[in-house]
mmCIF file of C-alpha atoms in Angstrom:
data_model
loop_
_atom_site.group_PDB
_atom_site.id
_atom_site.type_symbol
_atom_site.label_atom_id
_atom_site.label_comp_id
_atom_site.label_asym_id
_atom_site.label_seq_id
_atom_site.Cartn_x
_atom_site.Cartn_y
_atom_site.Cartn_z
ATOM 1 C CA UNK A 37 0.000 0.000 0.000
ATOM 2 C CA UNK A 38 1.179 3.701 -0.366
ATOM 3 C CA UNK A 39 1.949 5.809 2.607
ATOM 4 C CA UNK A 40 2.381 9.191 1.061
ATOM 5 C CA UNK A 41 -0.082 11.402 0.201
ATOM 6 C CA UNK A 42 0.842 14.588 -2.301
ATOM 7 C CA UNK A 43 -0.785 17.435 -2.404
ATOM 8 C CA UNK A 44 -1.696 19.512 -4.953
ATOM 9 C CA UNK A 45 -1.902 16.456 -7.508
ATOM 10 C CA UNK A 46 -1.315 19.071 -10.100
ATOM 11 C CA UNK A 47 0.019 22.377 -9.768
ATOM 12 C CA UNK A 48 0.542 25.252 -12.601
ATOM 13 C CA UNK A 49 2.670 28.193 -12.255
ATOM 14 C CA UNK A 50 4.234 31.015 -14.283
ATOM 15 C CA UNK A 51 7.996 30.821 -14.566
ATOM 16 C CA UNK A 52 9.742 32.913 -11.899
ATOM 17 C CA UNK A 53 7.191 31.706 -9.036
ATOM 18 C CA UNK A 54 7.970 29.655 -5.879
ATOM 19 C CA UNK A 55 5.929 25.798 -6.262
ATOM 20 C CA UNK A 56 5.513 24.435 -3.301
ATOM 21 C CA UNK A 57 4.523 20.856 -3.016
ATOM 22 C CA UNK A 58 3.461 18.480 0.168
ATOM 23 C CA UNK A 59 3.279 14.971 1.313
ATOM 24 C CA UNK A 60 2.042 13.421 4.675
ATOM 25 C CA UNK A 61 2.832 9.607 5.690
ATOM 26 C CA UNK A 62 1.463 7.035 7.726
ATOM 27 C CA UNK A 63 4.191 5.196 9.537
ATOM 28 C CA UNK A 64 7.524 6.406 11.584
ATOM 29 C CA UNK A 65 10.572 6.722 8.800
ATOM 30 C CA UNK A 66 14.715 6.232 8.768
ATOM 31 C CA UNK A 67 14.810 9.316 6.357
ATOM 32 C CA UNK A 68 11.944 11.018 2.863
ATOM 33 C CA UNK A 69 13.535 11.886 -0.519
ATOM 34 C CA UNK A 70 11.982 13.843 -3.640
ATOM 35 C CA UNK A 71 12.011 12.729 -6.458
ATOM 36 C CA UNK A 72 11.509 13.757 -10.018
ATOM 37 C CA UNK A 73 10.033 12.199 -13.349
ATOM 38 C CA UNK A 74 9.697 13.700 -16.507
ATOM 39 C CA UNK A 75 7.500 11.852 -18.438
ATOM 40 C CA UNK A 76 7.618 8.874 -19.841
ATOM 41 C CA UNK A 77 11.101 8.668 -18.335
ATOM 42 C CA UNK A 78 12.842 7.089 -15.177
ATOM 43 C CA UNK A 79 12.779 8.837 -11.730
ATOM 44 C CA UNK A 80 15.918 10.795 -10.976
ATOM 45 C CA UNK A 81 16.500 11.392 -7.165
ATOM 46 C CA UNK A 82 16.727 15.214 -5.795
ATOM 47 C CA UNK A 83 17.192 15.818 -2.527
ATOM 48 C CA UNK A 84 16.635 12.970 0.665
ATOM 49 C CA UNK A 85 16.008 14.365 4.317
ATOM 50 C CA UNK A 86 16.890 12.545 7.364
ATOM 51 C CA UNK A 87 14.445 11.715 10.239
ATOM 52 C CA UNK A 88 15.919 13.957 12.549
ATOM 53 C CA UNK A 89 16.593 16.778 10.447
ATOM 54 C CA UNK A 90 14.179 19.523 9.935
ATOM 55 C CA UNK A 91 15.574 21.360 6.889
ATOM 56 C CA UNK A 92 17.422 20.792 3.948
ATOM 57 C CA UNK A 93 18.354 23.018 0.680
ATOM 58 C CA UNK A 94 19.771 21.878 -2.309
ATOM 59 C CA UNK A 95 20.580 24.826 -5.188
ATOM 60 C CA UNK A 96 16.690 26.099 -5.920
ATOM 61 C CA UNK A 97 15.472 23.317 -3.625
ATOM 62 C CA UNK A 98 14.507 23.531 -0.070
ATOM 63 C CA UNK A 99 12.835 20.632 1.893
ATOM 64 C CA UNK A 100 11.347 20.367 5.284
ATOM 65 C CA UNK A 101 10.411 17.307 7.292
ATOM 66 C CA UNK A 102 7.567 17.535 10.195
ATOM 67 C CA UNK A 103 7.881 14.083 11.801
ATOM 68 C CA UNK A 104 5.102 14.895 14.711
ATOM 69 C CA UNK A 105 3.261 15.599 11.865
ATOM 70 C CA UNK A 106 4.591 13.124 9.625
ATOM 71 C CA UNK A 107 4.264 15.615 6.536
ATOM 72 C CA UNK A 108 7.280 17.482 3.911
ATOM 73 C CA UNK A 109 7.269 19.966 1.500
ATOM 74 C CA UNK A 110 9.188 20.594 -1.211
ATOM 75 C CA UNK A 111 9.975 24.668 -2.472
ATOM 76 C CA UNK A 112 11.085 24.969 -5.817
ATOM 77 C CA UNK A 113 11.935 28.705 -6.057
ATOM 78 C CA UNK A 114 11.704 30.913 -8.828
ATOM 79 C CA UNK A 115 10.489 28.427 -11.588
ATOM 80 C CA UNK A 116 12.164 27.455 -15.130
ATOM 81 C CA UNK A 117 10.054 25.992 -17.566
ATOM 82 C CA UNK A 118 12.543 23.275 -17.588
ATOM 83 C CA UNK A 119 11.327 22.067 -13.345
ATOM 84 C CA UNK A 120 7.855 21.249 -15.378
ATOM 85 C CA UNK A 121 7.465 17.277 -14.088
ATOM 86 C CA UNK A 122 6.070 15.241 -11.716
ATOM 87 C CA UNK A 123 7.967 15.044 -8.454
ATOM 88 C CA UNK A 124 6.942 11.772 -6.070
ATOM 89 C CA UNK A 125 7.717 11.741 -1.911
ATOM 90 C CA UNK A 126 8.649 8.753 -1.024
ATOM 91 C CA UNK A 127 9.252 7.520 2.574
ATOM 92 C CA UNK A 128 11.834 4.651 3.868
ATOM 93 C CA UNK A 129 10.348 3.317 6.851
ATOM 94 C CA UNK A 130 12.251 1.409 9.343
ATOM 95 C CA UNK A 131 13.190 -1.856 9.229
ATOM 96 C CA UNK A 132 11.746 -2.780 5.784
ATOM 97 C CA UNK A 133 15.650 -3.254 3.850
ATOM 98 C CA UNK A 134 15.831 0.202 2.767
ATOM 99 C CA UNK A 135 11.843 -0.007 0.298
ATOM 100 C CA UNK A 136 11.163 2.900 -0.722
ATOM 101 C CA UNK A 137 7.470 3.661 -0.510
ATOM 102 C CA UNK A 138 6.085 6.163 -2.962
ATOM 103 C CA UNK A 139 3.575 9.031 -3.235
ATOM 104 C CA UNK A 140 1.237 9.814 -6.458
ATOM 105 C CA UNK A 141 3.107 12.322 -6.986
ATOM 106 C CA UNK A 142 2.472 16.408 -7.951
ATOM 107 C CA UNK A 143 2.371 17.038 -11.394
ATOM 108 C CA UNK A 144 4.130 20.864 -11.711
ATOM 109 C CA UNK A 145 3.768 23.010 -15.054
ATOM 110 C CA UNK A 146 5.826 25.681 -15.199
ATOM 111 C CA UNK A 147 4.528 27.994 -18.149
ATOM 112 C CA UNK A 148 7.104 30.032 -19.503
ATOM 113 C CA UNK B 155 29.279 5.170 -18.705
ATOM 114 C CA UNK B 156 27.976 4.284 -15.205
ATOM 115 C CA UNK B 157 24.605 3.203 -14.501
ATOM 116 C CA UNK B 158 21.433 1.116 -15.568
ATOM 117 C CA UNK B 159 20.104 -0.293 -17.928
ATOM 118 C CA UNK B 160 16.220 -1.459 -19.329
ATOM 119 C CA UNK B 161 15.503 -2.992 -22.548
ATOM 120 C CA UNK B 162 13.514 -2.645 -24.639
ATOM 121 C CA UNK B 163 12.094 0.540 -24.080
ATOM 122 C CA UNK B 164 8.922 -0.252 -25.832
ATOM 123 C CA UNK B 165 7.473 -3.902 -25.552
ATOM 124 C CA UNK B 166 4.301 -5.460 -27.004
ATOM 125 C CA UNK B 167 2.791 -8.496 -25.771
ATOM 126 C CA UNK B 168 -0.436 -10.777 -26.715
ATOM 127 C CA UNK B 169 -2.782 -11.487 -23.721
ATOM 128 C CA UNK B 170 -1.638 -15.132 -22.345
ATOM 129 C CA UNK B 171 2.191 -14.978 -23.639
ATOM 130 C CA UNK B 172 4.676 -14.615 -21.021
ATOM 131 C CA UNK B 173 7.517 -11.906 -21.620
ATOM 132 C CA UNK B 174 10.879 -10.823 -19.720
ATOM 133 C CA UNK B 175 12.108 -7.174 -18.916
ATOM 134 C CA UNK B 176 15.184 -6.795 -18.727
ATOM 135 C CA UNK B 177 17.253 -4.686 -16.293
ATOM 136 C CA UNK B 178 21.401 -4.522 -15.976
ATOM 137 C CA UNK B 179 23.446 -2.436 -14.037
ATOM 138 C CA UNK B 180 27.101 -1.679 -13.416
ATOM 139 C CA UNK B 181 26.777 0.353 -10.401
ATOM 140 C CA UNK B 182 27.830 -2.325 -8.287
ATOM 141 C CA UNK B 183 25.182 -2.379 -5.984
ATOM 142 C CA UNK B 184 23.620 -5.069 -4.142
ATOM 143 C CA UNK B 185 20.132 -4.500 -3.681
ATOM 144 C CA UNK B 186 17.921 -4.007 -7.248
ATOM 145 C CA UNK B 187 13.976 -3.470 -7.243
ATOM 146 C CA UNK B 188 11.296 -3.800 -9.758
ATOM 147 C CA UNK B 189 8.252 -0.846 -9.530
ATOM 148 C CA UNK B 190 4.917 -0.291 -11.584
ATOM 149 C CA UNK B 191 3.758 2.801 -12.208
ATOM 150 C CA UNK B 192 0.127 3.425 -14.034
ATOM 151 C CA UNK B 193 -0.737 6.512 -15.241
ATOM 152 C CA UNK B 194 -1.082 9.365 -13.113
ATOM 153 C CA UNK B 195 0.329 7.062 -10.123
ATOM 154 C CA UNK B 196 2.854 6.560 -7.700
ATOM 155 C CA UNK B 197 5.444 3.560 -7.843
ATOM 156 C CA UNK B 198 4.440 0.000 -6.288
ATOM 157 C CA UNK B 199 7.305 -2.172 -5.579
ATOM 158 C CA UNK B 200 6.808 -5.441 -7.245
ATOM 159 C CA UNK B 201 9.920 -7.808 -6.275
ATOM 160 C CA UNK B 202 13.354 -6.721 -4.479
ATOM 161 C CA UNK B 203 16.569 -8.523 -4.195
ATOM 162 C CA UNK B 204 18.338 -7.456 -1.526
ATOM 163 C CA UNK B 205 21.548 -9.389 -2.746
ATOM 164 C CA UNK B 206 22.240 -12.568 -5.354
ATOM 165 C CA UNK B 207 20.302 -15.248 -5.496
ATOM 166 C CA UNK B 208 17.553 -14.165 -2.875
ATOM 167 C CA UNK B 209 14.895 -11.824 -3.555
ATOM 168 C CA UNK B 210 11.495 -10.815 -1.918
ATOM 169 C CA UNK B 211 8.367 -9.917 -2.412
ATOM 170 C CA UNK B 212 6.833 -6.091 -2.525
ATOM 171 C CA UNK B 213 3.486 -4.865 -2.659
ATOM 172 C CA UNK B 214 1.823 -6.098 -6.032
ATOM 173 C CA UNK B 215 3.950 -9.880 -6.657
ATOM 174 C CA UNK B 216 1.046 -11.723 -8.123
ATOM 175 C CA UNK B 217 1.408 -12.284 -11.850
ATOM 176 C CA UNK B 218 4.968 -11.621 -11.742
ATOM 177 C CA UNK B 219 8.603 -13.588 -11.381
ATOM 178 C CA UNK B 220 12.001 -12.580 -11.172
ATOM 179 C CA UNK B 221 15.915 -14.176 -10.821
ATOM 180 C CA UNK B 222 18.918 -12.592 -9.385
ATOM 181 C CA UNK B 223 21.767 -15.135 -10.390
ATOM 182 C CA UNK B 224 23.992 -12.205 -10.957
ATOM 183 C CA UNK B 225 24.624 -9.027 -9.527
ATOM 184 C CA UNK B 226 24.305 -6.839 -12.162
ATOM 185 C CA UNK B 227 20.971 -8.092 -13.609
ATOM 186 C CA UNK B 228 17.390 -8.527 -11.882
ATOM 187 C CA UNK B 229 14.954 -9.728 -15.025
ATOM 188 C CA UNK B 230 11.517 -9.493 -14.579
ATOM 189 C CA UNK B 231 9.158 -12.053 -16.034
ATOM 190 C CA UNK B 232 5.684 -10.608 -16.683
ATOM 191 C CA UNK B 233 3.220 -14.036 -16.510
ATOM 192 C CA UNK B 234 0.089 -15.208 -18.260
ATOM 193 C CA UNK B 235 -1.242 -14.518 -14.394
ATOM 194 C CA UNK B 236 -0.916 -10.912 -14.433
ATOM 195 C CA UNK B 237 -4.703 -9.758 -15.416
ATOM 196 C CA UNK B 238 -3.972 -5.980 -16.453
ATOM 197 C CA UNK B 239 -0.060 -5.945 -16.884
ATOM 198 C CA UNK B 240 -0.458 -3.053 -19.472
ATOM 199 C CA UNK B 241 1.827 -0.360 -17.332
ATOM 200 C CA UNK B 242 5.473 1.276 -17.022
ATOM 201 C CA UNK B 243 7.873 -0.390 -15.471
ATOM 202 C CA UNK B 244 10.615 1.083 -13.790
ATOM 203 C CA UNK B 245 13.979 -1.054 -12.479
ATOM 204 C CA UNK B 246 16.522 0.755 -9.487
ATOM 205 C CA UNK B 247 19.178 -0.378 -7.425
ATOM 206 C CA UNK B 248 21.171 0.876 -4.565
ATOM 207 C CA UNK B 249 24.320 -0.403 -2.482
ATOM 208 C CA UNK B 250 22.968 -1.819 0.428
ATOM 209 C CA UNK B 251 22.253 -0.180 4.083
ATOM 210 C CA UNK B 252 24.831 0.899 6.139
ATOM 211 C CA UNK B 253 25.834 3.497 3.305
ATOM 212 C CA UNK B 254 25.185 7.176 3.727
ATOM 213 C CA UNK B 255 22.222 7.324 1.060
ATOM 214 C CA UNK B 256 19.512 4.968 0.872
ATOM 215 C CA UNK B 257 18.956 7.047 -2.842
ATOM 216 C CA UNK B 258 17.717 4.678 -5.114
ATOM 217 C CA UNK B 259 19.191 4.970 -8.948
ATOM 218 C CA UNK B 260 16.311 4.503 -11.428
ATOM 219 C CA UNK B 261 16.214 2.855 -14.982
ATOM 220 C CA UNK B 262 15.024 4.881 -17.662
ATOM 221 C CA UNK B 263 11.928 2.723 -18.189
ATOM 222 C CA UNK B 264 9.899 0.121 -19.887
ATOM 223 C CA UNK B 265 6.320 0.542 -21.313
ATOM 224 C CA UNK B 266 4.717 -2.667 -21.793
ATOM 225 C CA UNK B 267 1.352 -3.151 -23.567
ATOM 226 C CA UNK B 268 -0.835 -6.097 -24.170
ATOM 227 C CA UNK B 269 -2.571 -5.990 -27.203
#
């Protein structure tokens, strides 16, 4: 079964804004990565946060973990038309041999 | 050039034959994984071998077989049993735990349809 949840399931913004993206999960986690598909391609990874960190940046890329909340959200500031794709949360929970467990996934168009 | 591999990219298939994706890296890694993604989902882990010749079951195994007599390859063996196996199919590995990543490397892909 799938433990994230992402939300919006499609986003659309003009090139130059900030996308922000979210994803909650069920069960406690070793760490949550982003990921990114463009389509009809494989997933390349972006950025992966650690259970007991909070914060994490990465070039245009900031992440945030609430684990008494068990949500994240990914920032993607100021938009290229190129970021247009659907980026997927997924959660490694403990004790599984490293699965990673996937969300459906935001579907971001950046219009240029 | 490092990294992995999925052939063919495109695959046909008549309801009730059996057919084999394939899936080869040389990242060295020990663990490989074999996801399904329909459209406008998430992945769902089918099979994962952890490390050769062993291999377990994920979420969705019915329908589907694998093998993992080498390192570098993890086929995946798409069954008469599988009722809608019309889908993309997505291979990864990573080295095993106890590394500082747990980042899983992704294929580029294999769309299978059953005609």
């Amino acid at each position: 079964s799938q433990q994230g949840e992402e939300d919006p399931q499609a986003l659309s913004i003009q090139e130059g804004e900030n996308a922000t993206m979210n994803c909650s999960y069920k069960t406690s986690i070793n760490n949550l990565q982003w990921y990114r598909q463009n389509s009809g391609r494989g997933l390349v990874h972006l950025i992966l946060i650690r259970s007991n960190e909070r914060e994490k940046h990465s070039g245009r890329l900031r992440v945030t973990l609430d684990t008494s909340k068990k949500s994240s959200s990914l920032l993607i500031t100021a938009s290229r038309a190129a970021d247009t794709a659907s980026y997927f949360c997924a959660t490694v929970p403990y004790n599984q041999g490293g699965k990673l467990i996937f969300g459906q996934g935001t579907e971001l168009s950046v219009k240029p | 050039d490092g990294g992995i591999t999925q052939s063919p990219k495109y695959l046909f298939r008549k309801e009730g034959q059996n057919v084999t994706l394939s899936c080869e890296q040389n990242l060295n890694h020990d663990a490989m994984y074999w996801y399904r993604q329909d459209p406008g989902q998430g992945l769902r882990l089918i099979y994962y071998s952890q490390i050769v010749n062993d291999f377990q079951k994920g979420d969705i195994a019915e329908g589907y077989s694998v093998s993992r007599e080498k390192k570098e390859s993890f086929p995946l063996t798409v069954t008469s049993a599988q009722k809608n196996p019309t889908a993309f199919y997505l291979c990864a590995s990573r080295p095993q735990p106890g590394f500082v990543s747990d980042t899983q490397y992704f294929g580029p892909g294999t769309r299978l349809t059953v005609l």
